[in-house]
Every structure is written in C-alpha cells, then in structure tokens.
Tab-separated table of C-alpha atoms and ligand atoms in Angstrom:
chain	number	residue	atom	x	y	z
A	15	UNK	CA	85.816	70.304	32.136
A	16	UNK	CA	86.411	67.828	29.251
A	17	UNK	CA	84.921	69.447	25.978
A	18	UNK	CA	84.391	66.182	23.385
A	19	UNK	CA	84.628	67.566	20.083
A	20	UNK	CA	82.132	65.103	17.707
A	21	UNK	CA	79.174	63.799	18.636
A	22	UNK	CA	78.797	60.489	16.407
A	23	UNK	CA	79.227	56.803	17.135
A	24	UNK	CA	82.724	57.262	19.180
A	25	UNK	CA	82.171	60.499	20.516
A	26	UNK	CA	78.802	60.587	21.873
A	27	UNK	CA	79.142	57.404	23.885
A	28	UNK	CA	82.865	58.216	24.944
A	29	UNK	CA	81.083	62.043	26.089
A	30	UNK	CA	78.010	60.502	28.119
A	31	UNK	CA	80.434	57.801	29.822
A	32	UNK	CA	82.723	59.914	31.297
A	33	UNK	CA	79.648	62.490	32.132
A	34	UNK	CA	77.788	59.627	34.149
A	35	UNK	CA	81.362	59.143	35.798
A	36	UNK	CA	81.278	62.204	37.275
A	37	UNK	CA	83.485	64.440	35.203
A	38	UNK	CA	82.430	67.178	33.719
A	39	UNK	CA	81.745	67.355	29.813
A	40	UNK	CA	80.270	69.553	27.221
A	41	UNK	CA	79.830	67.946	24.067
A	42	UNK	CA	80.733	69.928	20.561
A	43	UNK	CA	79.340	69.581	17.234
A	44	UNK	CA	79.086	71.385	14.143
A	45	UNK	CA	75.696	69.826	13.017
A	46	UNK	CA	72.863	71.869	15.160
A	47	UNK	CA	70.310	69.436	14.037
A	48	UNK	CA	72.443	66.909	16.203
A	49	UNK	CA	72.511	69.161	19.142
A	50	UNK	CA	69.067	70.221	18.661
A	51	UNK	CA	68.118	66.223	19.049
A	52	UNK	CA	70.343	65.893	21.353
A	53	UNK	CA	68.829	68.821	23.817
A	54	UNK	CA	65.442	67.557	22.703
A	55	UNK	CA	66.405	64.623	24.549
A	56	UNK	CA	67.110	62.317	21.992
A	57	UNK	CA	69.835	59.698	21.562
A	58	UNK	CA	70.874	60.023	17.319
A	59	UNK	CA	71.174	55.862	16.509
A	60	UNK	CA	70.560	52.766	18.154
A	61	UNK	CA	73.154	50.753	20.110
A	62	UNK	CA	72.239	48.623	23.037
A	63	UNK	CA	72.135	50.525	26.589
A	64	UNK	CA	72.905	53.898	24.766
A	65	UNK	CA	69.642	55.633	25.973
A	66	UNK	CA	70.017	54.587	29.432
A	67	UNK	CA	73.290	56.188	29.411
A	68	UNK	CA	71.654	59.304	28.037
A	69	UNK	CA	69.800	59.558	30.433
A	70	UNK	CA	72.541	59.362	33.173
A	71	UNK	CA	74.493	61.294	32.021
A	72	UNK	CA	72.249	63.952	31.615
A	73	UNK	CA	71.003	63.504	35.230
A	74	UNK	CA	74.581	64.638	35.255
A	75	UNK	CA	74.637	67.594	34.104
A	76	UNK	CA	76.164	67.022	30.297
A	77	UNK	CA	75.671	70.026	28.008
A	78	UNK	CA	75.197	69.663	23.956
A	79	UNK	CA	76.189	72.845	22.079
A	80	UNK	CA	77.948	74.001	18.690
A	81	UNK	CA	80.118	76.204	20.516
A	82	UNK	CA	83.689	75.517	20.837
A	83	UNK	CA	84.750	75.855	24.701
A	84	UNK	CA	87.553	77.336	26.676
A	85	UNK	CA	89.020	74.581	28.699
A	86	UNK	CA	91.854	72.575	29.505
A	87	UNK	CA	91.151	69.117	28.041
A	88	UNK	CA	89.519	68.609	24.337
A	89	UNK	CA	88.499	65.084	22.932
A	90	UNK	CA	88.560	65.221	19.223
A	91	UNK	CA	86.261	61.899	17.610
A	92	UNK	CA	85.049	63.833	14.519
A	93	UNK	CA	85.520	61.330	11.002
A	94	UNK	CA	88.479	60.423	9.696
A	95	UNK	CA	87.779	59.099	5.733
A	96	UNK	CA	89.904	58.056	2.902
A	97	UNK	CA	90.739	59.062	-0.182
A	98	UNK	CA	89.648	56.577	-2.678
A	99	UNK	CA	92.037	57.142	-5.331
A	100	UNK	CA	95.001	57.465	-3.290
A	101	UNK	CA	93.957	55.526	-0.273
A	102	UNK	CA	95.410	57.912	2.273
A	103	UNK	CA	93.635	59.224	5.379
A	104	UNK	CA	91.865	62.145	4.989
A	105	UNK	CA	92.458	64.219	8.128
A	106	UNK	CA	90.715	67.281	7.027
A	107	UNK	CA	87.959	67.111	9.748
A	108	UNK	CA	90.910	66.360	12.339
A	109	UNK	CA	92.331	69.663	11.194
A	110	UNK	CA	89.338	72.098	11.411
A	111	UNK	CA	88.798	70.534	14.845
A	112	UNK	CA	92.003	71.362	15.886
A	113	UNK	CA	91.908	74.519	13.980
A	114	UNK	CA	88.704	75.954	15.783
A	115	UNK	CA	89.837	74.738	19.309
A	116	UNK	CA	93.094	76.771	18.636
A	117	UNK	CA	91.040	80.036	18.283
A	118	UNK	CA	90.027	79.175	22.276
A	119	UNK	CA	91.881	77.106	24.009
A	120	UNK	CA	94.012	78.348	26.686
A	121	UNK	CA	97.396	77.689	27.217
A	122	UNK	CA	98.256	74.257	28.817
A	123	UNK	CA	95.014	73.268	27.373
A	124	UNK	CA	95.709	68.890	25.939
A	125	UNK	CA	94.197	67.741	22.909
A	126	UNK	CA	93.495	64.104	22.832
A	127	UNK	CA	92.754	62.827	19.318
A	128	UNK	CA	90.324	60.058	19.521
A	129	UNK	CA	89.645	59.838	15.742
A	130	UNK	CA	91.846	56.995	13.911
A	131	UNK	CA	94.294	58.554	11.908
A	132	UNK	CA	97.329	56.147	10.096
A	133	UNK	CA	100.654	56.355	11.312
A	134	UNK	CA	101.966	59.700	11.288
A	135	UNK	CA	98.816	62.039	10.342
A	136	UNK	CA	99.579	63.602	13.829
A	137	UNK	CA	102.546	64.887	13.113
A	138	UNK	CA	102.152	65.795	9.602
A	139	UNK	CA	98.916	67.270	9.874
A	140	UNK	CA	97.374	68.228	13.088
A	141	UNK	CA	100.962	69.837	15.310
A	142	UNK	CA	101.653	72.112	11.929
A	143	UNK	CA	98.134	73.650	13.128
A	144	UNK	CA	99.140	74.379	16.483
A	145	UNK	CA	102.287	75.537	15.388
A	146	UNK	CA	101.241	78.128	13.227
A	147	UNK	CA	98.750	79.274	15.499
A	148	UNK	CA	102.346	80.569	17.396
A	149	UNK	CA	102.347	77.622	20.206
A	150	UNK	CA	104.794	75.274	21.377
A	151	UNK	CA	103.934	72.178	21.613
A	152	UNK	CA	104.675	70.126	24.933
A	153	UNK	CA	104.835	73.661	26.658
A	154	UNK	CA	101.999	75.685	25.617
A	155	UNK	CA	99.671	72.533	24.174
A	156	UNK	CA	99.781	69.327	24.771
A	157	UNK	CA	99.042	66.407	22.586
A	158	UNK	CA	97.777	62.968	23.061
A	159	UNK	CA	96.253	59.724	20.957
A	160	UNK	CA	93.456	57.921	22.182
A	161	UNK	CA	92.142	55.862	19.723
A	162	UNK	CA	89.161	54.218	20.622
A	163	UNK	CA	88.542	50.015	20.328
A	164	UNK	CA	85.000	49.689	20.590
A	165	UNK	CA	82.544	47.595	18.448
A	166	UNK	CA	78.938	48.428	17.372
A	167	UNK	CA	76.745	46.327	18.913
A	168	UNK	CA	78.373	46.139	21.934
A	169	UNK	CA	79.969	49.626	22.386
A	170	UNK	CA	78.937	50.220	25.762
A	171	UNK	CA	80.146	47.086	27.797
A	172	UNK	CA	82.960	47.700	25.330
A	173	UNK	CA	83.868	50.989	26.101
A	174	UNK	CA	83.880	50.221	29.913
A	175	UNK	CA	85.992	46.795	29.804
A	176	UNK	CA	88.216	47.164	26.699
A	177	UNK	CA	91.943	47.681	27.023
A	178	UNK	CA	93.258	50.841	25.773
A	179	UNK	CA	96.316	52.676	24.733
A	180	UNK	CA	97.449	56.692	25.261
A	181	UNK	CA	100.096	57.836	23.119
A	182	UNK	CA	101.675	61.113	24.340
A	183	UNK	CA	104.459	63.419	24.059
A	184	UNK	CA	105.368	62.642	27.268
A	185	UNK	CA	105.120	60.828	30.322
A	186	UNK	CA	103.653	63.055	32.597
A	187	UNK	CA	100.384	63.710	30.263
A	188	UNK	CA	100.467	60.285	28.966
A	189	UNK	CA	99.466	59.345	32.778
A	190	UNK	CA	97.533	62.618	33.220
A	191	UNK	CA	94.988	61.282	30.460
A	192	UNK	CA	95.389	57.613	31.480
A	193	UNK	CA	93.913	59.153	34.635
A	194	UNK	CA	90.790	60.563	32.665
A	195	UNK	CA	90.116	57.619	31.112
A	196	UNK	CA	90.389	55.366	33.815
A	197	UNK	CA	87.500	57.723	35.355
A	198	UNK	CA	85.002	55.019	33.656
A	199	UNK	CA	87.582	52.509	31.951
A	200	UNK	CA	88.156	48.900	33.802
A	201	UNK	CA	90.777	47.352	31.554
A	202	UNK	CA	94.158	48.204	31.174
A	203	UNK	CA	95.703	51.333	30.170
A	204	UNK	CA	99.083	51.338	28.352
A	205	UNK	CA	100.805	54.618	27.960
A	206	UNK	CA	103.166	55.033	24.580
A	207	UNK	CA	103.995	57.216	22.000
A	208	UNK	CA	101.759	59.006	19.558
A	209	UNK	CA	103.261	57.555	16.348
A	210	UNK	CA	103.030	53.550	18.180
A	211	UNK	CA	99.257	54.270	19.028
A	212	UNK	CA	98.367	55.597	15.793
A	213	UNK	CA	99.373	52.176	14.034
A	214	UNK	CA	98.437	49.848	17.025
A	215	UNK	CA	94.829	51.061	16.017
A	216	UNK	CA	95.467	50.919	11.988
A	217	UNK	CA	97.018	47.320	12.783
A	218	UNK	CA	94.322	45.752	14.748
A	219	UNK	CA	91.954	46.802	12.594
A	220	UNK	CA	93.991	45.508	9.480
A	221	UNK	CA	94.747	42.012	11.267
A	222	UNK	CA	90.712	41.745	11.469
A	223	UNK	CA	90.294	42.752	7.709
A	224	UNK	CA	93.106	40.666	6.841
A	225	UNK	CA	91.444	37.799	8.761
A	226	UNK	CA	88.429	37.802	6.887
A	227	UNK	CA	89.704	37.981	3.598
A	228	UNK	CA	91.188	34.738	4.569
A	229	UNK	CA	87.427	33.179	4.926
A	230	UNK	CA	86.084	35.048	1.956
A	231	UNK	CA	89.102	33.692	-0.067
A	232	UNK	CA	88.617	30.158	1.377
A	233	UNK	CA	84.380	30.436	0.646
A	234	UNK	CA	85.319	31.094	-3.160
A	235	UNK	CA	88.599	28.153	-3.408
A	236	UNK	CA	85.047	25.799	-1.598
A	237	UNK	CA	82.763	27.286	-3.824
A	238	UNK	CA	84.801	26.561	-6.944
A	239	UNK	CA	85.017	22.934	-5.924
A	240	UNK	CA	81.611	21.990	-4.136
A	241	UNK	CA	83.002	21.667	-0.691
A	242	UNK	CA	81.540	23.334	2.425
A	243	UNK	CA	83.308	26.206	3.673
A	244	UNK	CA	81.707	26.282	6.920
A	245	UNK	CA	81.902	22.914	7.712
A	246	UNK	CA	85.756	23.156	7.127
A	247	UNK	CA	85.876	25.877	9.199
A	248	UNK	CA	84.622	24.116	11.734
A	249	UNK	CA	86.687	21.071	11.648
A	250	UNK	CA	89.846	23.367	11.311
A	251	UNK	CA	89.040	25.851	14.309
A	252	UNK	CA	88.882	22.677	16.438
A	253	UNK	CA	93.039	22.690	16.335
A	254	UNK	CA	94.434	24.482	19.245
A	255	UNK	CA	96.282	27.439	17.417
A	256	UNK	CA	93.765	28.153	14.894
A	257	UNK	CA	90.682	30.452	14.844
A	258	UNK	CA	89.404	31.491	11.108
A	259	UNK	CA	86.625	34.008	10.992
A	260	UNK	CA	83.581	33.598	8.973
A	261	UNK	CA	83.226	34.380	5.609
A	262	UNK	CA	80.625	36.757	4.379
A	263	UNK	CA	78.998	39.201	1.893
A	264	UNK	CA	81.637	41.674	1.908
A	265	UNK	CA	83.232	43.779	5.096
A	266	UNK	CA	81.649	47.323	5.761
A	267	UNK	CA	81.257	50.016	8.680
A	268	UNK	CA	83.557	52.957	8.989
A	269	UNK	CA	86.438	50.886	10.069
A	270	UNK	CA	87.345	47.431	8.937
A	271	UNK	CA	86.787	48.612	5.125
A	272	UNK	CA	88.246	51.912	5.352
A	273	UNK	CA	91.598	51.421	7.817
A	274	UNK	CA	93.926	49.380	5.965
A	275	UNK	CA	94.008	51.070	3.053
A	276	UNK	CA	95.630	53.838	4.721
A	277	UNK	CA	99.014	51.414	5.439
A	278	UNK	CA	98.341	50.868	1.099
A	279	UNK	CA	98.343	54.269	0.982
A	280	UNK	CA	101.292	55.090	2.494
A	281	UNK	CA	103.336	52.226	1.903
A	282	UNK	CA	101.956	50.611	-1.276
A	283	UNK	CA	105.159	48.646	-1.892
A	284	UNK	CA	105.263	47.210	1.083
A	285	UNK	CA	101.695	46.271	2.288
A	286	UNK	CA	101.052	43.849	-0.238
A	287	UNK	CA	99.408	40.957	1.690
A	288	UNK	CA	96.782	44.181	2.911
A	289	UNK	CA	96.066	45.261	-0.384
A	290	UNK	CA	95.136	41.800	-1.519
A	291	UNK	CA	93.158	41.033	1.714
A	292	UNK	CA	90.969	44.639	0.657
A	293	UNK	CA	90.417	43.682	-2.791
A	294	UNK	CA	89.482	40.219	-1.858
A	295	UNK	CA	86.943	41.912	0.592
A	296	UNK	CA	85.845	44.024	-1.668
A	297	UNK	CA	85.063	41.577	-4.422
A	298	UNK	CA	82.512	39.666	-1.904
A	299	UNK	CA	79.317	41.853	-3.192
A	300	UNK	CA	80.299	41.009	-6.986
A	301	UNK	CA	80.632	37.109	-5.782
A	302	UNK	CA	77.153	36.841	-4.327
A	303	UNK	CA	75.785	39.280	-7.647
A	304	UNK	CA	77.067	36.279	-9.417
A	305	UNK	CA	75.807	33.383	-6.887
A	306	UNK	CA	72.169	35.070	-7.253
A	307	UNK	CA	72.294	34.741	-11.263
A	308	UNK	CA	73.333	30.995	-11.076
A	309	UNK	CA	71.027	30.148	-8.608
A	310	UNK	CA	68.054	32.017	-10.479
A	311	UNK	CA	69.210	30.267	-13.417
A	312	UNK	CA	69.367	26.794	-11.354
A	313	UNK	CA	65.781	27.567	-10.183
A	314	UNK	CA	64.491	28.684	-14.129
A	315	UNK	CA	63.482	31.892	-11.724
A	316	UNK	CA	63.825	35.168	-14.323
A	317	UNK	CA	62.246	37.676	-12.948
A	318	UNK	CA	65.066	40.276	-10.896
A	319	UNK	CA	61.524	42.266	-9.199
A	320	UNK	CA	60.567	38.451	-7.249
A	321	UNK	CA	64.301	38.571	-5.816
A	322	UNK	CA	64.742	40.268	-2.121
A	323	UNK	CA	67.833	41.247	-0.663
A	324	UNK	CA	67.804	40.859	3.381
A	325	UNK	CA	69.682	43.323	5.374
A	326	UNK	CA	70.937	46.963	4.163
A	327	UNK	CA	73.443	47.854	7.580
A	328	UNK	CA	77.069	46.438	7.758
A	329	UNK	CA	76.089	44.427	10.008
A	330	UNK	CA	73.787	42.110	12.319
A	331	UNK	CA	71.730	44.540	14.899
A	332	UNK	CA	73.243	48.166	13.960
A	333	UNK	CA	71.384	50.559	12.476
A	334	UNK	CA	74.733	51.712	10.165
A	335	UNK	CA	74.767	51.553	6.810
A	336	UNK	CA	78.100	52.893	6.165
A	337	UNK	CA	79.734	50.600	3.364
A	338	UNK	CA	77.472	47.956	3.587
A	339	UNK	CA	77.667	45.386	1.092
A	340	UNK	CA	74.018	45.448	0.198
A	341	UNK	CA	74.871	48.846	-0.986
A	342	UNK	CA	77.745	47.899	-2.977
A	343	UNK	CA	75.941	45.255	-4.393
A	344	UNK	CA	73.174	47.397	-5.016
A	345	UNK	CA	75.539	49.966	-6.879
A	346	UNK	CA	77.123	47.007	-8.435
A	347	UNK	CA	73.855	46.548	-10.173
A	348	UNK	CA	73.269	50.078	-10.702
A	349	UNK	CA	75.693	50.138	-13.330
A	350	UNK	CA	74.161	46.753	-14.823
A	351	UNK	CA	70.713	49.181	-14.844
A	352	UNK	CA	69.093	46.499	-12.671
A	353	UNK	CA	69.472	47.996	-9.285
A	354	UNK	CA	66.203	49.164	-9.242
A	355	UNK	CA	64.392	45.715	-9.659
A	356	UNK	CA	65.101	43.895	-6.375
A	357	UNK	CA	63.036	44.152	-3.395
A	358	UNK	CA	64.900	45.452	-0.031
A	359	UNK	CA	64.380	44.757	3.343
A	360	UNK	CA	65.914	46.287	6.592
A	361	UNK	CA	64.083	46.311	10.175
A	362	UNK	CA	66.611	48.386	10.989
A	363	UNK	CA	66.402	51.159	8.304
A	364	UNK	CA	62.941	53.071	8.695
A	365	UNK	CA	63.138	55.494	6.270
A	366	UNK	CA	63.600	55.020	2.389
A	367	UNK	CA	67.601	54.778	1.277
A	368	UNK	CA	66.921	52.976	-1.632
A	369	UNK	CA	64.738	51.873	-4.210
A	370	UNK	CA	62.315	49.137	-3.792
A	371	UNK	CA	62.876	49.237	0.140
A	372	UNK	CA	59.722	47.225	1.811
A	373	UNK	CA	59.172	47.944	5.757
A	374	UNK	CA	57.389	44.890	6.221
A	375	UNK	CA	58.835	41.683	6.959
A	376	UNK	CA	55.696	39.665	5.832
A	377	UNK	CA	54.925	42.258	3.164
A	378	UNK	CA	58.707	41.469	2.010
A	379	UNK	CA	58.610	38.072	2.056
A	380	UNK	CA	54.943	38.126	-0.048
A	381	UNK	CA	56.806	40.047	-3.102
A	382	UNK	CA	59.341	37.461	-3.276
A	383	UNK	CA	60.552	33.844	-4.689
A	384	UNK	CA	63.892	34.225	-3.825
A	385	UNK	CA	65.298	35.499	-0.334
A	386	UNK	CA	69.189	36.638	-0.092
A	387	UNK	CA	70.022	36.707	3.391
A	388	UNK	CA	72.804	39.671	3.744
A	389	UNK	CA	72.759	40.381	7.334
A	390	UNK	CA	71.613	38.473	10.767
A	391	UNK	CA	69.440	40.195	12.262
A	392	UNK	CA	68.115	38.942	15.425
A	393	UNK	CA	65.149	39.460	13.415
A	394	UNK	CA	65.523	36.835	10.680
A	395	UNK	CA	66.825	34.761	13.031
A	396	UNK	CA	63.907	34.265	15.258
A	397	UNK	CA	61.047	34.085	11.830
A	398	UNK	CA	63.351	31.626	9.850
A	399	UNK	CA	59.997	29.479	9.710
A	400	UNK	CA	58.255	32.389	7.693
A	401	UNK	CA	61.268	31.557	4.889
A	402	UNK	CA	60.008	27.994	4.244
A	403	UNK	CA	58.801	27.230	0.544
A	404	UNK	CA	61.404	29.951	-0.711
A	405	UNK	CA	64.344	30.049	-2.407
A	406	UNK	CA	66.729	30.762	-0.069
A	407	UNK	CA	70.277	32.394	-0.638
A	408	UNK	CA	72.063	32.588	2.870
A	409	UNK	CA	75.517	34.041	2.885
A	410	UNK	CA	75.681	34.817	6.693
A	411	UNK	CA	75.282	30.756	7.311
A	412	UNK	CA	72.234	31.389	9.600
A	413	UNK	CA	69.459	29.243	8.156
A	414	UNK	CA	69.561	25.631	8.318
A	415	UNK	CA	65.988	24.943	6.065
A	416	UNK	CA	66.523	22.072	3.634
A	417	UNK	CA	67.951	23.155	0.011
A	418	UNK	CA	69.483	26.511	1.255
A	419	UNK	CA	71.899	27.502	-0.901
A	420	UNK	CA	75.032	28.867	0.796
A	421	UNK	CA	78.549	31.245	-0.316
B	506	SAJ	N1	82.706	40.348	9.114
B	506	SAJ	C1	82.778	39.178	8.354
B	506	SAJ	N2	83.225	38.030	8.940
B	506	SAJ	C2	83.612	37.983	10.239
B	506	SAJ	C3	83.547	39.171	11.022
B	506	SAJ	C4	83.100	40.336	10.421
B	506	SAJ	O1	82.441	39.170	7.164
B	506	SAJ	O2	83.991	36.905	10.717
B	506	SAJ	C5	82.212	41.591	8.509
B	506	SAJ	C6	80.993	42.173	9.198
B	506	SAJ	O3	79.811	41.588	8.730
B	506	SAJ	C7	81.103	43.651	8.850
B	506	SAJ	C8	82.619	43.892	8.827
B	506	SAJ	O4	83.197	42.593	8.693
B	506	SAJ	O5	80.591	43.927	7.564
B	506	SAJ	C9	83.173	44.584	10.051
B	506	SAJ	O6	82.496	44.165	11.225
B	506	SAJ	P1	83.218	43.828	12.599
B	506	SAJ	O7	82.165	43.388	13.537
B	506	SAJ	O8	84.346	42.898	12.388
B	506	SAJ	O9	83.920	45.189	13.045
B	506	SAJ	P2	83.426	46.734	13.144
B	506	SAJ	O10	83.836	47.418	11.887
B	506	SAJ	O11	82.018	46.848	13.568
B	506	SAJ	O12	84.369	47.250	14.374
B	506	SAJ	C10	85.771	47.148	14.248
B	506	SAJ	C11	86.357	46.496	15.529
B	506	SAJ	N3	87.767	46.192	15.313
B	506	SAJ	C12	88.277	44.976	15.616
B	506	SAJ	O13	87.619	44.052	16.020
B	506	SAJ	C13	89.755	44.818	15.408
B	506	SAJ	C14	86.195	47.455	16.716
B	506	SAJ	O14	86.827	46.914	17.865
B	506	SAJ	C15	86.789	48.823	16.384
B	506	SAJ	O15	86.607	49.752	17.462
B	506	SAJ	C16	86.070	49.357	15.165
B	506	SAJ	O16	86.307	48.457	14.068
B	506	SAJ	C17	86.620	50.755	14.857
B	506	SAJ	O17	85.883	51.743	15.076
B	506	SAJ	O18	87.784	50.887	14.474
C-alpha cells in the first residue's frame, strides 16, 4: 500500500492516479477539513478531468484520512516555500512529514519525496531526521526523489505522458520506484541520483522563469521605444533555433516565482543571470501599475473606482491564486492607499479575496471605463464583443478590438 502524504495540487492527483491504476493508496493529510471534503465526496479545486478521476479512483477503493499509516512505501507532496529574506527553501513541512512517518513506518519502509526541494535539502534536512530517529539509511529506510513536472491546466494528461526522473540511493530502489510510477506513467523514466534530481527540477523550472524574463525585458526595451513586442516576437520565433515566450503581467503559481530563488539562495554569487531574470519578473505588476496611470492620463479618465482589473489566478483557467500578479499589483497599490478603489473580476474566484471583487461579468463590465485584461480566461476570450466602447488595457495580447492598448 502506497500512503501519499499531502493532499494538494501534486499530491491529490499523483494519489487518485495511481489508485485508478490499481495500486493501493491511502491518502494523508493534516487538514481534516480536506479529508472531510474529500470523504464527502468532493474534489478540493478545479483542474480539467480531476473529478472524473475522483471518481475512479474511488470506485477503487482510495481511502482519505489524517492518520499516518504503517506501510512500506510513503509519497511525501506536502509544500515546500521560501524564505523571502534569505531566499532559501523552506523544508520545514518536508521535515514534519518525514518526522511523523518515522514514528510508524516499519523497517524497509522507502520514502519518496515528491515535494521540490533545491539541491541538497535532502541531505541536509530530511536523512538527519531519519537518522536520529536511530535508522540507517539504505538498510533500514530507503530514500528516493520524485519530483513531479506537471502543469495546472493540464495536470492530468500531464501526469500520465510527462517524462520523469527518480533519484535514489541506489539502483535497486531507484528501479523499484520507477516500477511504481510506471504503474500509470507512459513517458520515460530516468533513474539518477537524489542530489541530480533535486536540481533537474529547480533547473527546469528556472530555464522557464529565466525565459520569460527575457519577454518581459524585451516588452519594456518595445515599450520604451513604440515598437510592438508581439509582433517582433513573432517575426523572430519564425527562425529555426529560436522560440521566445510571451511576455506578461508578472509570473505567479507556487513554482515558476518561487523555485529559482532557491539557486539565489544558495549560491547568490553565482546565479546572477537568475536573480536578474526574478527581479525582472517581479517588477511586471509595478510596469502595468504604471501603464494604467499613463493610459488614464492619455484618456483624461481620473477616477481609480471606473478602472477593473480582469483576472485574480496566476493564470488562464486555474482556479490558483498563489502569487498572482493581480495580487501583487493589488498590494502594490495597497501601499499607495488606492488598492481599495479598483473593481475586480475573476470567474474563477467565487468567494470574496479582495476588495471590490464583482461576480458578474456584465455587472463588471457596467462599473467600468477602463478594462485591464490580467489573465485569459477562456471566459474573456469568448465575450471580447461585450469589451467594445471601453478602454481597453490588454497585457495577455488576447484582444484584437481597435485602439487596445497593449504592454
Ligand atoms: N507566463 C508568462 N509568459 C509565458 C508563460 C508563462 O508570463 O510565456 C506566466 C504565467 O502567466 C504564470 C507563470 O508564468 O503567471 C507560470 O505559469 P506556467 O504556465 O509557465 O507554469 P506553472 O507555474 O503553472 O507550472 C510550472 C511548469 N514548469 C515548466 O514548464 C518548466 C510545470 O511543468 C511544473 O510542474 C510546475 O511549474 C511546478 O509545479 O513546478
């Protein structure tokens, strides 16, 4: 039996996957109100084909509990943050995971950490656990890395098609969990060491940051000089060997913002390209703060409450808000003691996060003259038409109305 330790956005889909594949699993979390949802037979956010899943897998058999179990096989995915003064991972939920499975695991039992974690955390934090608990390592416990690859929005094709990498000890468990994960996974599996998986994952995620700083860089050099960004994008990604990504609003989630500046962290004379590439990220909600202003001022518009900001998640079609840059923004004005002016819209965010939050897209658009378009949402996308006649700010390069204003 596989107990999955961490029941969010990597854990519960990686736990109902391998359930619907046939292996046994008992998922573990320290929130009740999760498991209580969970047993109520309720899925806890919105991803496409998660419910059906859900429902598999607990045609299954999966069980939900806050109990710990005694097996042979534990999953950790619990979150792994960082510490925003010193930019290093916090591993602190890693370690009571691996803490509380300690106090009933049996010997032989393998813990897979599925969590990212930067390059090293393993050893420095999570095998001084086991050892004090009196085990050896490799005899009595084994360890493994598993860090997961998939993207919301598309977690669950993802999760069965992606490539993925096992770092281990040694061979012979390296191969033992390949074998567990190719129970539902149809890409390639490479087997390595812990320390090479840890920063594969860091890395890819870095090279995407990295990327998109890039964009955002090249949509302020454009803006600075009236020439289109996207357009030049376009003509350049044409050549065979290059591929720019899109510039935007500002990066969020739990991953592309948060990841690099662990390699900053730990090697802050050396990752100096990746600590530009974050601050250039991060200085995308200040940019369009700015854009709005000039192009209020452009329009003689004056009035901050007839200004609505579309899109509060991190992204197009995901309910997650995590480090979104509508919130940063909307901090950003917080401490300019405006942030409670503008009007904010979300189809994806029911309940109230913020002030001024509308849950009506024709109610929204009624309140406002000018419309800054933060994420794209299949939503927007399909009522551009309702946008005509306003002022429209569009930083995700979605609407093509006459006078738009873009980046
Ligand atoms: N973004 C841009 N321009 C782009 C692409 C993205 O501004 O061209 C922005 C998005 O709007 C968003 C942020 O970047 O705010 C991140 O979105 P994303 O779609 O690039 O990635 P995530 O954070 O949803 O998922 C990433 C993925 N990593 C890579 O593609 C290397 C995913 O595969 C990982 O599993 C995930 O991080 C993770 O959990 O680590």
């Amino acid at each position: 039996m596989i107990n999955v330790i961490g029941l969010g956005y990597i854990g519960l889909p990686t736990a109902l996957m391998m359930a619907s594949h046939g292996v046994e699993v008992v998922g573990t979390d320290y929130s009740k109100e999760l498991i209580d949802t969970l047993n109520a037979g309720h899925t806890t956010f919105k991803e496409d084909g998660l419910d059906e899943l859900f429902v598999k897998a607990m045609d299954a058999g999966i069980k939900f509990t806050t109990e710990y179990q005694k097996t042979d096989t534990y999953i950790v995915s619990v979150p792994t943050p960082y510490d925003k003064f010193s930019k290093k991972v916090d591993a602190c939920f890693v370690v009571s995971a691996v803490k509380a499975i300690m106090k009933v695991c049996p010997e032989g039992a393998t813990v897979v950490i599925e969590s990212t974690v930067s390059p090293g955390t393993i050893d420095k934090f999570v095998r001084p656990v086991i050892e004090a608990e009196g085990f050896v390592i490799g005899k009595d416990i084994n360890l493994a890395h598993a860090p997961e690859r998939i993207i919301p929005g598309n977690m669950i094709f993802e999760l069965l098609h992606n490539n993925r990498t096992i770092g281990a000890d040694n061979k012979s468990i390296g191969e033992k969990i390949k074998e567990l994960y190719a129970s539902f996974c149809q890409g390639d599996i490479v087997v390595t060491d812990i320390r090479t998986a840890e920063m594969s994952k860091v890395v890819e995620n870095t090279f995407r940051a990295v990327n998109i700083a890039f964009a955002n860089e090249l949509a302020k050099i454009c803006r600075h000089d009236n020439m289109d960004v996207y357009e030049i994008i376009k003509i350049c990604n044409m050549h065979p060997r290059v591929n720019i990504l899109q510039p935007g609003p500002g990066v969020g989630g739990h991953c592309i913002s948060v990841d690099p500046w662990f390699l900053v962290g730990d090697y802050p004379s050396l990752a100096k390209v990746i600590d530009e590439s974050m601050k250039t990220n991060d200085s995308m909600p200040d940019f369009v703060l700015n854009r709005i202003y000039e192009i209020m001022k452009e329009q003689d518009l004056t009035d901050l409450t007839r200004v609505g900001l579309y899109g509060l998640t991190y992204k197009e079609n995901v309910d997650d808000m995590r480090e979104s840059p509508t919130l940063q923004m909307l901090e950003s004005m917080e401490r300019h003691l405006c942030g409670n002016l503008v009007k904010v819209y979300d189809p994806f965010i029911e309940r109230n996060e913020v002030p001024n939050q509308i849950h009506d897209l024709d109610e929204f658009l009624n309140a406002v003259d000018l419309v800054v378009l933060l994420v794209a949402h299949d939503e927007i996308k399909q009522n551009m038409y309702k946008l005509a006649g306003k002022v429209i700010f569009d930083t995700r390069h979605i609407c093509n109305i006459e006078g738009t204003y873009g980046l």
